[in-house]
Coordinates of C-alpha atoms in Angstrom, one line a residue:
X820 CA 8.4 -10.6 19.5
X821 CA 5.0 -9.3 20.7
X822 CA 2.8 -8.0 17.9
X823 CA -0.1 -6.3 17.2
X824 CA -1.7 -5.7 14.3
X825 CA -5.0 -3.4 13.4
X826 CA -6.9 -4.8 10.5
X827 CA -7.1 -8.6 9.6
X828 CA -8.1 -8.7 5.9
X829 CA -5.4 -8.6 3.1
X830 CA -2.6 -7.0 4.3
X831 CA -3.0 -7.2 8.0
X832 CA -3.4 -11.0 7.7
X833 CA -0.7 -11.6 5.5
X834 CA 1.5 -9.6 8.2
X835 CA 0.4 -11.9 10.5
X836 CA 1.0 -15.3 8.6
X837 CA 4.2 -14.5 8.3
X838 CA 5.1 -13.5 11.4
X839 CA 3.3 -16.9 13.1
X840 CA 6.2 -18.4 10.4
X841 CA 8.9 -16.8 11.5
X842 CA 10.6 -20.2 11.8
X843 CA 13.9 -18.3 13.0
X844 CA 11.9 -16.5 16.3
X845 CA 8.4 -17.6 17.8
X846 CA 6.1 -14.2 17.8
X847 CA 3.6 -13.7 20.5
X848 CA 0.7 -11.7 18.0
X849 CA -2.3 -10.2 19.0
X850 CA -4.7 -8.7 16.5
X851 CA -7.6 -6.2 16.2
X852 CA -10.3 -6.1 14.0
X853 CA -13.9 -5.3 13.8
X854 CA -15.4 -8.8 12.3
X855 CA -15.4 -10.9 15.6
X856 CA -15.6 -14.0 13.3
X857 CA -12.3 -13.1 11.6
X858 CA -11.0 -12.9 14.8
X859 CA -12.4 -15.4 16.0
X860 CA -11.1 -17.4 12.9
X861 CA -7.9 -15.8 12.7
X862 CA -6.5 -17.5 15.9
X863 CA -8.5 -20.5 15.1
X864 CA -6.1 -20.7 12.0
X865 CA -3.1 -19.8 14.7
X866 CA -2.3 -17.0 12.6
X867 CA -3.1 -15.0 15.8
X868 CA -2.0 -15.9 19.1
X869 CA -5.7 -13.4 20.8
X870 CA -7.3 -10.3 20.5
X871 CA -5.8 -6.9 20.6
X872 CA -7.0 -5.6 23.8
X873 CA -6.3 -2.7 26.2
X874 CA -3.9 -5.1 28.1
X875 CA -1.9 -7.0 25.2
X876 CA -1.8 -3.4 23.5
X877 CA 0.6 -2.9 26.3
X878 CA 3.4 -5.6 26.1
X879 CA 3.3 -4.9 22.4
X880 CA 6.4 -4.3 20.7
X881 CA 5.8 -3.6 17.5
X882 CA 2.0 -2.5 16.1
X883 CA 1.1 -2.5 12.6
X884 CA -1.8 -0.1 11.5
X885 CA -3.7 -2.5 8.7
X886 CA -6.5 -0.7 8.0
X887 CA -7.6 2.4 6.0
X888 CA -6.5 5.6 6.5
X889 CA -8.6 7.8 8.9
X890 CA -9.3 4.9 10.4
X891 CA -5.5 4.1 11.8
X892 CA -5.4 7.6 12.6
X893 CA -8.3 7.5 14.5
X894 CA -7.7 3.8 15.7
X895 CA -4.0 5.7 16.7
X896 CA -5.7 8.5 18.5
X897 CA -8.1 6.1 20.4
X898 CA -5.7 4.2 21.5
X899 CA -1.8 6.3 22.1
X900 CA -2.2 6.9 25.7
X901 CA -2.9 2.2 25.7
X902 CA 0.7 2.1 23.8
X903 CA 3.6 1.2 25.4
X904 CA 6.9 4.0 25.0
X905 CA 9.0 3.6 22.4
X906 CA 6.6 0.9 20.4
X907 CA 7.7 0.6 17.7
X908 CA 4.6 1.7 15.2
X909 CA 3.8 1.3 11.5
X910 CA 0.8 1.9 9.7
X911 CA 0.1 0.4 6.5
X912 CA -1.6 3.0 4.5
X913 CA -1.1 3.6 0.7
X914 CA -1.1 7.7 1.2
X915 CA 1.2 8.9 3.9
X916 CA 0.9 13.0 4.1
X917 CA -2.2 13.3 6.0
X918 CA -1.4 9.9 8.2
X919 CA 2.1 11.2 8.8
X920 CA 1.0 14.9 9.9
X921 CA -1.8 13.6 11.9
X922 CA -0.1 10.2 14.0
X923 CA 3.2 11.7 14.2
X924 CA 2.3 14.5 17.1
X925 CA 0.6 11.5 18.7
X926 CA 4.0 9.4 18.3
X927 CA 5.7 12.7 20.1
X928 CA 3.0 13.6 22.9
X929 CA 2.4 9.5 24.4
X930 CA 7.0 8.2 23.9
X931 CA 5.9 5.5 21.2
X932 CA 7.9 5.7 17.7
X933 CA 5.7 6.4 14.4
X934 CA 7.3 4.9 11.3
X935 CA 4.5 5.5 8.2
X936 CA 4.7 2.5 6.1
X937 CA 3.4 1.3 2.7
X938 CA 4.2 -2.5 2.1
X939 CA 4.4 -2.9 -2.7
X940 CA 2.7 -6.0 -2.1
X941 CA -1.0 -6.2 -2.3
X942 CA -3.9 -8.5 -4.3
X943 CA -7.0 -7.8 -5.7
X944 CA -9.0 -10.5 -4.3
X945 CA -9.2 -9.1 -0.5
X946 CA -9.8 -9.8 2.4
X947 CA -8.0 -12.9 5.4
X948 CA -8.8 -16.1 3.1
X949 CA -6.6 -13.7 0.5
X950 CA -3.9 -13.5 2.6
X951 CA -0.9 -15.5 2.6
X952 CA 2.6 -15.8 4.7
X953 CA 4.9 -14.8 1.2
X954 CA 2.7 -11.8 0.5
X955 CA 5.7 -9.8 1.1
X956 CA 8.6 -11.7 0.0
X957 CA 10.6 -9.3 -2.2
X958 CA 8.5 -6.7 -3.0
X959 CA 9.1 -3.4 -2.0
X960 CA 8.6 -2.1 1.9
X961 CA 8.8 1.9 2.0
X962 CA 9.4 3.9 5.0
X963 CA 8.5 7.4 6.7
X964 CA 10.8 7.5 9.6
X965 CA 10.1 10.8 11.8
X966 CA 14.1 11.5 11.1
X967 CA 16.3 10.2 8.7
X968 CA 19.4 10.4 11.3
X969 CA 19.0 7.9 13.3
X970 CA 21.4 4.0 12.7
X971 CA 19.9 2.3 16.3
X972 CA 15.6 3.2 14.5
X973 CA 16.8 1.8 11.1
X974 CA 18.3 -1.2 12.4
X975 CA 15.4 -2.1 15.2
X976 CA 13.1 -1.5 11.9
X977 CA 15.3 -3.4 10.0
X978 CA 14.7 -6.2 12.4
X979 CA 11.6 -5.7 12.6
X980 CA 10.7 -6.6 9.1
X981 CA 13.2 -9.0 8.5
X982 CA 10.5 -12.3 9.3
X983 CA 8.3 -10.2 6.4
X984 CA 10.8 -10.9 3.7
X985 CA 10.6 -7.3 1.8
X986 CA 13.5 -7.6 -0.3
X987 CA 14.3 -4.1 0.0
X988 CA 13.3 -0.5 1.8
X989 CA 12.9 2.6 0.7
X990 CA 13.6 5.5 3.1
X991 CA 11.9 8.1 1.7
X992 CA 9.3 11.5 2.6
X993 CA 5.6 11.6 2.9
X994 CA 5.4 14.6 0.1
X995 CA 8.7 12.4 -2.6
X996 CA 6.1 8.9 -1.6
X997 CA 2.8 10.3 -1.8
X998 CA 3.6 11.7 -5.3
X999 CA 5.7 8.3 -7.0
X1000 CA 2.6 6.7 -5.5
X1001 CA 0.2 8.7 -7.9
X1002 CA 1.6 7.4 -10.7
X1003 CA 3.2 4.3 -10.1
X1004 CA -0.3 2.9 -8.4
X1005 CA -3.1 4.9 -8.6
X1006 CA -2.7 5.7 -12.0
X1007 CA -2.8 2.3 -13.6
X1008 CA -6.2 1.3 -10.9
X1009 CA -7.8 4.8 -12.8
X1010 CA -7.1 3.1 -15.8
X1011 CA -7.2 0.4 -15.4
X1012 CA -11.0 0.6 -13.7
X1013 CA -11.7 3.2 -16.8
X1014 CA -10.4 0.9 -19.6
X1015 CA -13.2 -1.9 -18.9
X1016 CA -15.8 0.4 -18.9
X1017 CA -16.0 0.1 -22.6
X1018 CA -19.3 -1.3 -24.0
X1019 CA -16.7 -3.6 -25.8
X1020 CA -16.1 -4.9 -22.7
X1021 CA -19.0 -7.3 -22.9
X1022 CA -17.7 -9.4 -26.0
X1023 CA -14.1 -9.4 -25.0
X1024 CA -14.4 -13.8 -24.3
X1025 CA -12.5 -15.5 -27.5
X1026 CA -10.5 -11.9 -28.4
X1027 CA -8.2 -11.6 -25.6
X1028 CA -5.1 -12.1 -24.2
X1029 CA -1.9 -10.8 -22.2
X1030 CA -2.5 -7.5 -23.4
X1031 CA -6.1 -8.0 -21.3
X1032 CA -5.7 -9.6 -18.3
X1033 CA -2.5 -7.4 -17.8
X1034 CA -4.6 -3.3 -18.0
X1035 CA -7.5 -5.2 -16.2
X1036 CA -6.2 -6.6 -13.3
X1037 CA -6.3 -3.1 -10.9
X1038 CA -10.0 -2.9 -12.5
X1039 CA -12.5 -5.0 -9.6
X1040 CA -10.9 -3.1 -6.8
X1041 CA -12.5 -2.1 -3.0
X1042 CA -13.8 1.2 -4.4
X1043 CA -14.5 2.8 -0.4
X1044 CA -10.8 2.1 -0.1
X1045 CA -9.3 3.4 -2.8
X1046 CA -11.4 6.7 -3.8
X1047 CA -9.9 7.1 -0.2
X1048 CA -6.4 6.7 -1.3
X1049 CA -7.6 8.7 -4.2
X1050 CA -8.9 11.9 -3.1
X1051 CA -6.2 12.0 0.0
X1052 CA -3.4 12.1 -2.1
X1053 CA -5.8 14.0 -5.1
X1054 CA -3.7 17.3 -6.0
X1055 CA -0.5 14.4 -7.0
X1056 CA -3.2 12.1 -9.2
X1057 CA -4.6 15.4 -10.8
X1058 CA -1.1 16.1 -12.0
X1059 CA -1.2 12.1 -13.5
X1060 CA -3.8 12.7 -14.7
X1061 CA -3.6 15.9 -16.8
X1062 CA -0.2 14.0 -18.4
X1063 CA -2.3 11.5 -19.0
X1064 CA -5.1 12.9 -21.5
X1065 CA -2.5 15.1 -22.7
X1066 CA -0.3 12.2 -23.7
X1067 CA -2.9 10.2 -25.2
X1068 CA -5.2 12.9 -26.9
X1069 CA -1.9 13.3 -29.0
X1070 CA -2.5 9.8 -29.8
X1071 CA -5.9 9.8 -30.2
X1072 CA -5.0 13.5 -33.1
X1073 CA -2.3 11.4 -35.4
X1074 CA -4.8 8.8 -35.7
X1075 CA -7.4 11.1 -36.2
X1076 CA -5.3 13.1 -38.9
X1077 CA -4.0 9.4 -40.7
X1078 CA -0.7 11.2 -39.0
X1079 CA 0.9 7.4 -39.7
X1080 CA 4.3 9.2 -39.2
X1081 CA 3.6 10.8 -36.2
X1082 CA 1.0 7.7 -35.2
X1083 CA 5.1 5.9 -35.3
X1084 CA 7.1 8.8 -33.6
X1085 CA 4.7 8.7 -30.5
X1086 CA 4.7 4.2 -30.8
X1087 CA 8.6 4.5 -31.4
X1088 CA 9.3 7.2 -28.3
X1089 CA 6.7 5.1 -25.5
X1090 CA 9.1 2.4 -26.2
X1091 CA 12.4 3.7 -26.0
X1092 CA 10.7 5.4 -22.5
X1093 CA 10.0 1.9 -21.1
X1094 CA 13.2 0.5 -22.4
X1095 CA 14.8 3.7 -20.2
X1096 CA 12.8 2.9 -17.4
X1097 CA 13.2 -1.2 -17.4
X1098 CA 16.8 -0.3 -17.6
X1099 CA 18.1 1.8 -14.1

């Protein structure tokens, strides 16, 4: 395949390396990044074969857009007329409603195929230097297609994504994606980021272990990127936060009231729910 990748950070760089390392087929990979030095380095390391330009874009059979949602929409709007008809375009943004609502009409107008995508893989370490070919191995890939009754499209998606090594493809709507991601990803980042603000954290060394590491792993984040994702999905995220604040308040009240029976009930309830969730 001839593949275009917009953005060569952690996700885009890992896409490039995975396709470049595919032992079952030889792919031609063109990349674009606003950092020209990073673009040259990616080519030097063999992750890409050259720059994604107006000429090379026209030759791409698949294009992945791995930049922030607003920039992704802007890039597609500016380049839609240069994309060949029937080209498969997949974004890798962490929200889907705001992206798909603007990109589906562009695809229909210019004749290419747009599918919303969200690879559920990443790291708190960003940038091309931290990208790796096996980042997506065994991970979920969430897909929001323009239609849900096209077996040819789904076959094409499976074939295109196969070199990346995803463990499962989840097909859903943009609305359902954003609702679930507010809980499974965005809330975790908010809680982690807020938790580390305790003044006690400054003296944690010598007193912390796995629980601390697990809860604070995603506290270090790209504030601009995550801020944009949170704002784009604010309704669902606020709902999750309201529920979380209510739940945490119940624990606090039990402690303040010296009500061990209620505290134990809350803890047992959480433990039971965790078991039920993991058993699904």
